[in-house]
Amino acid sequence: MVKLKIPDIMPDITDEDAINHIFRYLKKNRQVQDFLINKLIESVLEENKPPNLEIQSGYLQPISYDTVTGSEAFYDAAWHLCSRNILRPYPVNEHDELKYPVNFSGKFVVTQYGRTWLEKFDQNNCTPSEYGRFSQLFNDRVHLFGAGYNSRSQEAIKCYRSQSYLACCVMCGSAYESILLALAIKKKGNEDEILRMYNASKGRSRVENDLIGQKNQFIQKEFTRYTDLLKYWRDDASHGAVSSIQEEEAYTSLILLLRFVLFAEKNWTELTSP
């Protein structure tokens, strides 16, 4: 018999990887009301097993699945999703479900909110739940946009993870403004002049106009496509009035910020040319 375990095929699995495996499992098995982590791990092992693993010395061998060894990331991921109200623990009452460590504290159900969340966000390949991946995508552009951008973009991810959605929107908007300043300073070649313009009345709009006011229609349209909502939610979140900003707005702010970062990187030469 061939025994397959997580370290054999995923030696460096993280809780973020495990979150993605849970999402894929739930999307594939939408009819599932509750699930055990060990069954989910078994499914992941089956999907990712090496080809012809069961053939040993020319003979077909049955496969057994070790769902305990290296399973910590899956349990961490599930309990993190509980803190997000996407999953919740499900009562166990069958004798086999009380076995430790195979199933104990390992049965979960998708909440009503969780089902809505999965339906709404399953079209994205990279979600803010992948904190390390998002963080790295932002961090990879620090050489273009500077330390101010980097600290604010990283802070936005931390705020989203801690469910501080107002603060997340503020940090996303602030990261955008750091990018705006980096582009404008590079174009103008005079940091003091740009900062004086930015700190004056309606400074952000004036810097934007100086940056893209004379650019072609495509650049102007794409620029505002990514930044209008970033600015709106940043201003709404930072004011003292009651705000309706929740997770959806914070999520969208992070996605828009990432797309703007990629747009600015791709069009760096065009945006910073006189």
PDB file of C-alpha atoms in Angstrom:
ATOM      1  CA  MET A   1       0.000   0.000   0.000  1.00  0.00           C
ATOM      2  CA  VAL A   2       1.214   3.502  -0.895  1.00  0.00           C
ATOM      3  CA  LYS A   3       0.764   6.161   1.798  1.00  0.00           C
ATOM      4  CA  LEU A   4       0.383   9.769   0.629  1.00  0.00           C
ATOM      5  CA  LYS A   5       0.730  12.710   2.998  1.00  0.00           C
ATOM      6  CA  ILE A   6       0.805  16.501   2.681  1.00  0.00           C
ATOM      7  CA  PRO A   7       4.614  16.985   2.978  1.00  0.00           C
ATOM      8  CA  ASP A   8       5.078  14.607   0.051  1.00  0.00           C
ATOM      9  CA  ILE A   9       3.446  16.967  -2.457  1.00  0.00           C
ATOM     10  CA  MET A  10       3.189  20.319  -0.599  1.00  0.00           C
ATOM     11  CA  PRO A  11       6.278  20.558   1.629  1.00  0.00           C
ATOM     12  CA  ASP A  12       6.074  24.339   2.094  1.00  0.00           C
ATOM     13  CA  ILE A  13       2.302  24.827   2.375  1.00  0.00           C
ATOM     14  CA  THR A  14       1.173  27.957   4.215  1.00  0.00           C
ATOM     15  CA  ASP A  15      -2.161  28.889   5.746  1.00  0.00           C
ATOM     16  CA  GLU A  16      -2.768  31.109   2.702  1.00  0.00           C
ATOM     17  CA  ASP A  17      -2.287  28.115   0.410  1.00  0.00           C
ATOM     18  CA  ALA A  18      -4.663  26.155   2.614  1.00  0.00           C
ATOM     19  CA  ILE A  19      -7.277  28.961   2.430  1.00  0.00           C
ATOM     20  CA  ASN A  20      -7.168  28.710  -1.352  1.00  0.00           C
ATOM     21  CA  HIS A  21      -7.593  24.939  -1.178  1.00  0.00           C
ATOM     22  CA  ILE A  22     -10.610  25.413   1.100  1.00  0.00           C
ATOM     23  CA  PHE A  23     -12.133  27.977  -1.296  1.00  0.00           C
ATOM     24  CA  ARG A  24     -11.636  25.666  -4.277  1.00  0.00           C
ATOM     25  CA  TYR A  25     -13.096  22.723  -2.382  1.00  0.00           C
ATOM     26  CA  LEU A  26     -16.182  24.706  -1.382  1.00  0.00           C
ATOM     27  CA  LYS A  27     -16.705  26.031  -4.906  1.00  0.00           C
ATOM     28  CA  LYS A  28     -16.375  22.540  -6.348  1.00  0.00           C
ATOM     29  CA  ASN A  29     -18.737  21.080  -3.746  1.00  0.00           C
ATOM     30  CA  ARG A  30     -21.330  23.839  -3.441  1.00  0.00           C
ATOM     31  CA  GLN A  31     -23.926  21.383  -2.198  1.00  0.00           C
ATOM     32  CA  VAL A  32     -21.821  20.605   0.879  1.00  0.00           C
ATOM     33  CA  GLN A  33     -23.426  21.877   4.084  1.00  0.00           C
ATOM     34  CA  ASP A  34     -20.657  20.814   6.404  1.00  0.00           C
ATOM     35  CA  PHE A  35     -17.247  19.254   5.930  1.00  0.00           C
ATOM     36  CA  LEU A  36     -14.417  17.671   7.868  1.00  0.00           C
ATOM     37  CA  ILE A  37     -10.896  18.975   7.425  1.00  0.00           C
ATOM     38  CA  ASN A  38      -9.522  15.464   6.986  1.00  0.00           C
ATOM     39  CA  LYS A  39     -11.928  14.819   4.092  1.00  0.00           C
ATOM     40  CA  LEU A  40     -10.905  18.105   2.493  1.00  0.00           C
ATOM     41  CA  ILE A  41      -7.216  17.186   2.861  1.00  0.00           C
ATOM     42  CA  GLU A  42      -7.921  13.782   1.341  1.00  0.00           C
ATOM     43  CA  SER A  43      -9.521  15.509  -1.648  1.00  0.00           C
ATOM     44  CA  VAL A  44      -6.525  17.841  -2.045  1.00  0.00           C
ATOM     45  CA  LEU A  45      -4.108  14.913  -1.869  1.00  0.00           C
ATOM     46  CA  GLU A  46      -6.106  13.011  -4.467  1.00  0.00           C
ATOM     47  CA  GLU A  47      -6.185  15.993  -6.848  1.00  0.00           C
ATOM     48  CA  ASN A  48      -2.452  16.675  -6.515  1.00  0.00           C
ATOM     49  CA  LYS A  49      -1.002  13.196  -6.290  1.00  0.00           C
ATOM     50  CA  PRO A  50       1.932  12.449  -8.609  1.00  0.00           C
ATOM     51  CA  PRO A  51       1.039  10.524 -11.776  1.00  0.00           C
ATOM     52  CA  ASN A  52       1.295   6.740 -11.539  1.00  0.00           C
ATOM     53  CA  LEU A  53       1.951   6.970  -7.819  1.00  0.00           C
ATOM     54  CA  GLU A  54       0.031   3.760  -7.200  1.00  0.00           C
ATOM     55  CA  ILE A  55       2.238   1.755  -9.554  1.00  0.00           C
ATOM     56  CA  GLN A  56       5.115   0.240  -7.589  1.00  0.00           C
ATOM     57  CA  SER A  57       7.559  -2.179  -9.246  1.00  0.00           C
ATOM     58  CA  GLY A  58       5.098  -2.662 -12.080  1.00  0.00           C
ATOM     59  CA  TYR A  59       2.167  -3.535  -9.806  1.00  0.00           C
ATOM     60  CA  LEU A  60      -0.897  -1.464  -8.939  1.00  0.00           C
ATOM     61  CA  GLN A  61      -0.953  -0.634  -5.242  1.00  0.00           C
ATOM     62  CA  PRO A  62      -3.850   0.841  -3.227  1.00  0.00           C
ATOM     63  CA  ILE A  63      -3.306   4.358  -1.832  1.00  0.00           C
ATOM     64  CA  SER A  64      -3.951   5.425   1.750  1.00  0.00           C
ATOM     65  CA  TYR A  65      -4.150   9.090   2.725  1.00  0.00           C
ATOM     66  CA  ASP A  66      -2.407  10.447   5.805  1.00  0.00           C
ATOM     67  CA  THR A  67      -4.544  13.482   6.678  1.00  0.00           C
ATOM     68  CA  VAL A  68      -2.777  14.252   9.969  1.00  0.00           C
ATOM     69  CA  THR A  69       0.897  14.748   9.096  1.00  0.00           C
ATOM     70  CA  GLY A  70       1.478  18.356   8.038  1.00  0.00           C
ATOM     71  CA  SER A  71      -2.196  19.287   8.397  1.00  0.00           C
ATOM     72  CA  GLU A  72      -1.654  22.297  10.676  1.00  0.00           C
ATOM     73  CA  ALA A  73      -1.967  24.849   7.861  1.00  0.00           C
ATOM     74  CA  PHE A  74      -5.470  23.594   7.008  1.00  0.00           C
ATOM     75  CA  TYR A  75      -6.672  23.873  10.587  1.00  0.00           C
ATOM     76  CA  ASP A  76      -5.132  27.333  10.932  1.00  0.00           C
ATOM     77  CA  ALA A  77      -6.814  28.385   7.690  1.00  0.00           C
ATOM     78  CA  ALA A  78     -10.238  27.098   8.733  1.00  0.00           C
ATOM     79  CA  TRP A  79     -10.117  28.843  12.100  1.00  0.00           C
ATOM     80  CA  HIS A  80      -8.967  32.052  10.443  1.00  0.00           C
ATOM     81  CA  LEU A  81     -12.009  31.857   8.159  1.00  0.00           C
ATOM     82  CA  CYS A  82     -14.135  31.429  11.283  1.00  0.00           C
ATOM     83  CA  SER A  83     -12.789  34.776  12.532  1.00  0.00           C
ATOM     84  CA  ARG A  84     -13.983  36.262   9.223  1.00  0.00           C
ATOM     85  CA  ASN A  85     -17.487  34.774   9.677  1.00  0.00           C
ATOM     86  CA  ILE A  86     -17.041  32.735   6.478  1.00  0.00           C
ATOM     87  CA  LEU A  87     -16.948  29.422   8.351  1.00  0.00           C
ATOM     88  CA  ARG A  88     -18.101  28.375  11.800  1.00  0.00           C
ATOM     89  CA  PRO A  89     -17.430  25.235  13.830  1.00  0.00           C
ATOM     90  CA  TYR A  90     -20.074  22.561  13.377  1.00  0.00           C
ATOM     91  CA  PRO A  91     -21.176  20.408  16.319  1.00  0.00           C
ATOM     92  CA  VAL A  92     -19.769  16.906  16.219  1.00  0.00           C
ATOM     93  CA  ASN A  93     -21.816  14.013  17.546  1.00  0.00           C
ATOM     94  CA  GLU A  94     -20.671  10.926  15.676  1.00  0.00           C
ATOM     95  CA  HIS A  95     -18.089   8.775  17.449  1.00  0.00           C
ATOM     96  CA  ASP A  96     -15.624   8.943  14.538  1.00  0.00           C
ATOM     97  CA  GLU A  97     -15.902  12.725  14.490  1.00  0.00           C
ATOM     98  CA  LEU A  98     -14.556  12.943  18.041  1.00  0.00           C
ATOM     99  CA  LYS A  99     -11.258  11.257  17.246  1.00  0.00           C
ATOM    100  CA  TYR A 100      -8.243  13.388  18.102  1.00  0.00           C
ATOM    101  CA  PRO A 101      -6.398  14.738  16.200  1.00  0.00           C
ATOM    102  CA  VAL A 102      -8.012  13.483  12.997  1.00  0.00           C
ATOM    103  CA  ASN A 103     -11.381  15.184  13.369  1.00  0.00           C
ATOM    104  CA  PHE A 104     -11.580  16.835  16.764  1.00  0.00           C
ATOM    105  CA  SER A 105     -12.344  20.541  16.254  1.00  0.00           C
ATOM    106  CA  GLY A 106     -12.131  19.859  12.527  1.00  0.00           C
ATOM    107  CA  LYS A 107     -15.758  20.020  11.353  1.00  0.00           C
ATOM    108  CA  PHE A 108     -16.976  23.275   9.823  1.00  0.00           C
ATOM    109  CA  VAL A 109     -19.938  24.704   7.967  1.00  0.00           C
ATOM    110  CA  VAL A 110     -20.108  27.680   5.615  1.00  0.00           C
ATOM    111  CA  THR A 111     -22.118  30.501   7.171  1.00  0.00           C
ATOM    112  CA  GLN A 112     -24.863  32.323   5.315  1.00  0.00           C
ATOM    113  CA  TYR A 113     -22.541  35.315   5.019  1.00  0.00           C
ATOM    114  CA  GLY A 114     -19.784  32.977   3.821  1.00  0.00           C
ATOM    115  CA  ARG A 115     -21.899  31.684   0.945  1.00  0.00           C
ATOM    116  CA  THR A 116     -22.621  35.237  -0.180  1.00  0.00           C
ATOM    117  CA  TRP A 117     -18.922  36.096   0.135  1.00  0.00           C
ATOM    118  CA  LEU A 118     -17.855  33.094  -1.951  1.00  0.00           C
ATOM    119  CA  GLU A 119     -20.389  33.878  -4.677  1.00  0.00           C
ATOM    120  CA  LYS A 120     -19.364  37.505  -4.834  1.00  0.00           C
ATOM    121  CA  PHE A 121     -15.609  37.095  -4.888  1.00  0.00           C
ATOM    122  CA  ASP A 122     -14.986  33.766  -6.616  1.00  0.00           C
ATOM    123  CA  GLN A 123     -14.258  35.473  -9.947  1.00  0.00           C
ATOM    124  CA  ASN A 124     -10.892  36.801  -8.754  1.00  0.00           C
ATOM    125  CA  ASN A 125      -7.686  34.802  -9.053  1.00  0.00           C
ATOM    126  CA  CYS A 126      -5.935  36.772  -6.351  1.00  0.00           C
ATOM    127  CA  THR A 127      -7.910  37.846  -3.317  1.00  0.00           C
ATOM    128  CA  PRO A 128      -6.917  39.928  -0.313  1.00  0.00           C
ATOM    129  CA  SER A 129      -7.202  36.751   1.737  1.00  0.00           C
ATOM    130  CA  GLU A 130      -3.847  35.862   0.157  1.00  0.00           C
ATOM    131  CA  TYR A 131      -2.077  38.356   2.376  1.00  0.00           C
ATOM    132  CA  GLY A 132       1.445  37.259   1.554  1.00  0.00           C
ATOM    133  CA  ARG A 133       0.850  37.295  -2.191  1.00  0.00           C
ATOM    134  CA  PHE A 134      -0.821  40.694  -2.086  1.00  0.00           C
ATOM    135  CA  SER A 135       1.920  42.059   0.132  1.00  0.00           C
ATOM    136  CA  GLN A 136       4.609  40.828  -2.247  1.00  0.00           C
ATOM    137  CA  LEU A 137       2.862  42.251  -5.317  1.00  0.00           C
ATOM    138  CA  PHE A 138       2.817  45.665  -3.665  1.00  0.00           C
ATOM    139  CA  ASN A 139       6.332  45.354  -2.277  1.00  0.00           C
ATOM    140  CA  ASP A 140       7.790  44.435  -5.676  1.00  0.00           C
ATOM    141  CA  ARG A 141       7.036  47.984  -6.909  1.00  0.00           C
ATOM    142  CA  VAL A 142       8.577  49.914  -4.025  1.00  0.00           C
ATOM    143  CA  HIS A 143      11.554  50.836  -6.211  1.00  0.00           C
ATOM    144  CA  LEU A 144       9.148  52.799  -8.437  1.00  0.00           C
ATOM    145  CA  PHE A 145       6.800  54.392  -5.941  1.00  0.00           C
ATOM    146  CA  GLY A 146       8.856  54.776  -2.778  1.00  0.00           C
ATOM    147  CA  ALA A 147       8.743  54.002   0.916  1.00  0.00           C
ATOM    148  CA  GLY A 148       5.625  56.097   1.573  1.00  0.00           C
ATOM    149  CA  TYR A 149       3.644  53.999  -0.888  1.00  0.00           C
ATOM    150  CA  ASN A 150       5.058  50.782   0.506  1.00  0.00           C
ATOM    151  CA  SER A 151       4.207  51.511   4.149  1.00  0.00           C
ATOM    152  CA  ARG A 152       0.650  52.562   3.266  1.00  0.00           C
ATOM    153  CA  SER A 153      -0.069  49.632   0.966  1.00  0.00           C
ATOM    154  CA  GLN A 154       1.221  47.157   3.572  1.00  0.00           C
ATOM    155  CA  GLU A 155      -0.829  48.896   6.248  1.00  0.00           C
ATOM    156  CA  ALA A 156      -3.925  48.584   4.040  1.00  0.00           C
ATOM    157  CA  ILE A 157      -3.483  44.803   3.924  1.00  0.00           C
ATOM    158  CA  LYS A 158      -3.022  44.633   7.706  1.00  0.00           C
ATOM    159  CA  CYS A 159      -6.194  46.684   8.214  1.00  0.00           C
ATOM    160  CA  TYR A 160      -8.191  44.429   5.902  1.00  0.00           C
ATOM    161  CA  ARG A 161      -6.956  41.312   7.681  1.00  0.00           C
ATOM    162  CA  SER A 162      -7.938  42.755  11.060  1.00  0.00           C
ATOM    163  CA  GLN A 163     -11.380  43.716   9.631  1.00  0.00           C
ATOM    164  CA  SER A 164     -10.660  47.442  10.054  1.00  0.00           C
ATOM    165  CA  TYR A 165     -12.368  48.299   6.789  1.00  0.00           C
ATOM    166  CA  LEU A 166     -12.562  52.081   7.209  1.00  0.00           C
ATOM    167  CA  ALA A 167      -8.839  52.204   7.920  1.00  0.00           C
ATOM    168  CA  CYS A 168      -8.172  49.911   4.954  1.00  0.00           C
ATOM    169  CA  CYS A 169      -9.916  52.338   2.588  1.00  0.00           C
ATOM    170  CA  VAL A 170      -7.997  55.272   4.050  1.00  0.00           C
ATOM    171  CA  MET A 171      -4.676  53.473   3.579  1.00  0.00           C
ATOM    172  CA  CYS A 172      -5.553  52.424   0.012  1.00  0.00           C
ATOM    173  CA  GLY A 173      -6.354  56.030  -0.846  1.00  0.00           C
ATOM    174  CA  SER A 174      -3.180  57.224   0.843  1.00  0.00           C
ATOM    175  CA  ALA A 175      -1.119  54.653  -1.063  1.00  0.00           C
ATOM    176  CA  TYR A 176      -2.655  55.973  -4.285  1.00  0.00           C
ATOM    177  CA  GLU A 177      -1.625  59.509  -3.336  1.00  0.00           C
ATOM    178  CA  SER A 178       1.927  58.313  -2.683  1.00  0.00           C
ATOM    179  CA  ILE A 179       1.987  56.808  -6.186  1.00  0.00           C
ATOM    180  CA  LEU A 180       0.563  60.039  -7.602  1.00  0.00           C
ATOM    181  CA  LEU A 181       3.326  62.056  -5.951  1.00  0.00           C
ATOM    182  CA  ALA A 182       6.034  59.654  -7.132  1.00  0.00           C
ATOM    183  CA  LEU A 183       4.800  59.923 -10.732  1.00  0.00           C
ATOM    184  CA  ALA A 184       4.393  63.704 -10.612  1.00  0.00           C
ATOM    185  CA  ILE A 185       7.825  64.289  -9.049  1.00  0.00           C
ATOM    186  CA  LYS A 186       9.460  62.044 -11.632  1.00  0.00           C
ATOM    187  CA  LYS A 187       7.687  63.927 -14.433  1.00  0.00           C
ATOM    188  CA  LYS A 188       8.373  67.430 -13.102  1.00  0.00           C
ATOM    189  CA  GLY A 189      11.842  66.741 -11.750  1.00  0.00           C
ATOM    190  CA  ASN A 190      11.162  69.125  -8.858  1.00  0.00           C
ATOM    191  CA  GLU A 191       9.981  67.533  -5.617  1.00  0.00           C
ATOM    192  CA  ASP A 192       9.572  70.814  -3.716  1.00  0.00           C
ATOM    193  CA  GLU A 193       7.297  72.252  -6.398  1.00  0.00           C
ATOM    194  CA  ILE A 194       5.060  69.184  -6.465  1.00  0.00           C
ATOM    195  CA  LEU A 195       4.807  69.053  -2.674  1.00  0.00           C
ATOM    196  CA  ARG A 196       3.866  72.736  -2.510  1.00  0.00           C
ATOM    197  CA  MET A 197       1.157  72.109  -5.098  1.00  0.00           C
ATOM    198  CA  TYR A 198      -0.067  69.002  -3.236  1.00  0.00           C
ATOM    199  CA  ASN A 199      -0.234  70.788   0.130  1.00  0.00           C
ATOM    200  CA  ALA A 200      -2.177  73.747  -1.263  1.00  0.00           C
ATOM    201  CA  SER A 201      -5.961  73.983  -1.601  1.00  0.00           C
ATOM    202  CA  LYS A 202      -7.323  71.175  -3.823  1.00  0.00           C
ATOM    203  CA  GLY A 203      -3.777  69.926  -4.043  1.00  0.00           C
ATOM    204  CA  ARG A 204      -4.544  66.359  -5.068  1.00  0.00           C
ATOM    205  CA  SER A 205      -6.653  67.481  -8.027  1.00  0.00           C
ATOM    206  CA  ARG A 206      -4.020  69.983  -9.094  1.00  0.00           C
ATOM    207  CA  VAL A 207      -1.277  67.341  -9.048  1.00  0.00           C
ATOM    208  CA  GLU A 208      -3.489  64.929 -10.998  1.00  0.00           C
ATOM    209  CA  ASN A 209      -4.187  67.553 -13.625  1.00  0.00           C
ATOM    210  CA  ASP A 210      -0.497  68.402 -13.876  1.00  0.00           C
ATOM    211  CA  LEU A 211       0.283  64.704 -14.346  1.00  0.00           C
ATOM    212  CA  ILE A 212      -2.358  63.580 -16.863  1.00  0.00           C
ATOM    213  CA  GLY A 213      -4.104  66.764 -18.030  1.00  0.00           C
ATOM    214  CA  GLN A 214      -2.259  66.723 -21.358  1.00  0.00           C
ATOM    215  CA  LYS A 215      -2.061  62.949 -21.792  1.00  0.00           C
ATOM    216  CA  ASN A 216      -4.013  61.006 -24.403  1.00  0.00           C
ATOM    217  CA  GLN A 217      -7.599  59.925 -23.768  1.00  0.00           C
ATOM    218  CA  PHE A 218      -6.697  56.300 -23.078  1.00  0.00           C
ATOM    219  CA  ILE A 219      -4.279  57.224 -20.275  1.00  0.00           C
ATOM    220  CA  GLN A 220      -6.754  59.658 -18.736  1.00  0.00           C
ATOM    221  CA  LYS A 221      -9.620  57.157 -18.895  1.00  0.00           C
ATOM    222  CA  GLU A 222      -7.660  54.260 -17.430  1.00  0.00           C
ATOM    223  CA  PHE A 223      -6.154  56.476 -14.726  1.00  0.00           C
ATOM    224  CA  THR A 224      -9.555  57.651 -13.476  1.00  0.00           C
ATOM    225  CA  ARG A 225     -11.087  54.198 -13.907  1.00  0.00           C
ATOM    226  CA  TYR A 226      -8.866  52.853 -11.142  1.00  0.00           C
ATOM    227  CA  THR A 227      -8.637  55.916  -8.918  1.00  0.00           C
ATOM    228  CA  ASP A 228     -12.097  57.523  -8.698  1.00  0.00           C
ATOM    229  CA  LEU A 229     -13.470  55.002  -6.192  1.00  0.00           C
ATOM    230  CA  LEU A 230     -10.161  54.855  -4.320  1.00  0.00           C
ATOM    231  CA  LYS A 231     -10.378  58.593  -3.717  1.00  0.00           C
ATOM    232  CA  TYR A 232     -14.099  58.521  -2.915  1.00  0.00           C
ATOM    233  CA  TRP A 233     -13.844  55.787  -0.277  1.00  0.00           C
ATOM    234  CA  ARG A 234     -10.637  57.226   1.121  1.00  0.00           C
ATOM    235  CA  ASP A 235     -12.349  60.581   1.697  1.00  0.00           C
ATOM    236  CA  ASP A 236     -15.563  58.997   2.968  1.00  0.00           C
ATOM    237  CA  ALA A 237     -13.712  56.763   5.426  1.00  0.00           C
ATOM    238  CA  SER A 238     -11.535  59.550   6.802  1.00  0.00           C
ATOM    239  CA  HIS A 239     -14.369  61.986   7.534  1.00  0.00           C
ATOM    240  CA  GLY A 240     -16.244  62.054  10.833  1.00  0.00           C
ATOM    241  CA  ALA A 241     -19.720  61.411   9.409  1.00  0.00           C
ATOM    242  CA  VAL A 242     -21.358  57.985   9.521  1.00  0.00           C
ATOM    243  CA  SER A 243     -19.992  55.803   6.730  1.00  0.00           C
ATOM    244  CA  SER A 244     -21.506  52.766   5.023  1.00  0.00           C
ATOM    245  CA  ILE A 245     -18.097  51.303   4.184  1.00  0.00           C
ATOM    246  CA  GLN A 246     -17.874  47.585   4.916  1.00  0.00           C
ATOM    247  CA  GLU A 247     -15.771  44.660   3.726  1.00  0.00           C
ATOM    248  CA  GLU A 248     -16.927  44.885   0.116  1.00  0.00           C
ATOM    249  CA  GLU A 249     -15.644  48.441  -0.240  1.00  0.00           C
ATOM    250  CA  ALA A 250     -12.350  47.600   1.475  1.00  0.00           C
ATOM    251  CA  TYR A 251     -11.925  44.525  -0.713  1.00  0.00           C
ATOM    252  CA  THR A 252     -12.621  46.550  -3.859  1.00  0.00           C
ATOM    253  CA  SER A 253     -10.208  49.263  -2.720  1.00  0.00           C
ATOM    254  CA  LEU A 254      -7.384  46.743  -2.440  1.00  0.00           C
ATOM    255  CA  ILE A 255      -8.177  45.283  -5.859  1.00  0.00           C
ATOM    256  CA  LEU A 256      -8.332  48.759  -7.430  1.00  0.00           C
ATOM    257  CA  LEU A 257      -5.085  49.781  -5.769  1.00  0.00           C
ATOM    258  CA  LEU A 258      -3.321  46.702  -7.109  1.00  0.00           C
ATOM    259  CA  ARG A 259      -4.672  47.282 -10.608  1.00  0.00           C
ATOM    260  CA  PHE A 260      -3.618  50.925 -10.483  1.00  0.00           C
ATOM    261  CA  VAL A 261      -0.130  49.908  -9.336  1.00  0.00           C
ATOM    262  CA  LEU A 262       0.159  47.572 -12.337  1.00  0.00           C
ATOM    263  CA  PHE A 263      -1.234  50.243 -14.678  1.00  0.00           C
ATOM    264  CA  ALA A 264       1.217  52.867 -13.395  1.00  0.00           C
ATOM    265  CA  GLU A 265       4.120  50.435 -13.707  1.00  0.00           C
ATOM    266  CA  LYS A 266       3.162  49.447 -17.261  1.00  0.00           C
ATOM    267  CA  ASN A 267       2.697  53.091 -18.336  1.00  0.00           C
ATOM    268  CA  TRP A 268       5.519  54.582 -16.260  1.00  0.00           C
ATOM    269  CA  THR A 269       7.351  56.098 -19.221  1.00  0.00           C
ATOM    270  CA  GLU A 270       4.217  57.646 -20.700  1.00  0.00           C
ATOM    271  CA  LEU A 271       3.007  59.026 -17.357  1.00  0.00           C
ATOM    272  CA  THR A 272       6.340  60.543 -16.376  1.00  0.00           C
ATOM    273  CA  SER A 273       7.304  62.019 -19.740  1.00  0.00           C
ATOM    274  CA  PRO A 274       6.980  65.839 -20.004  1.00  0.00           C
TER     275      PRO A 274
END
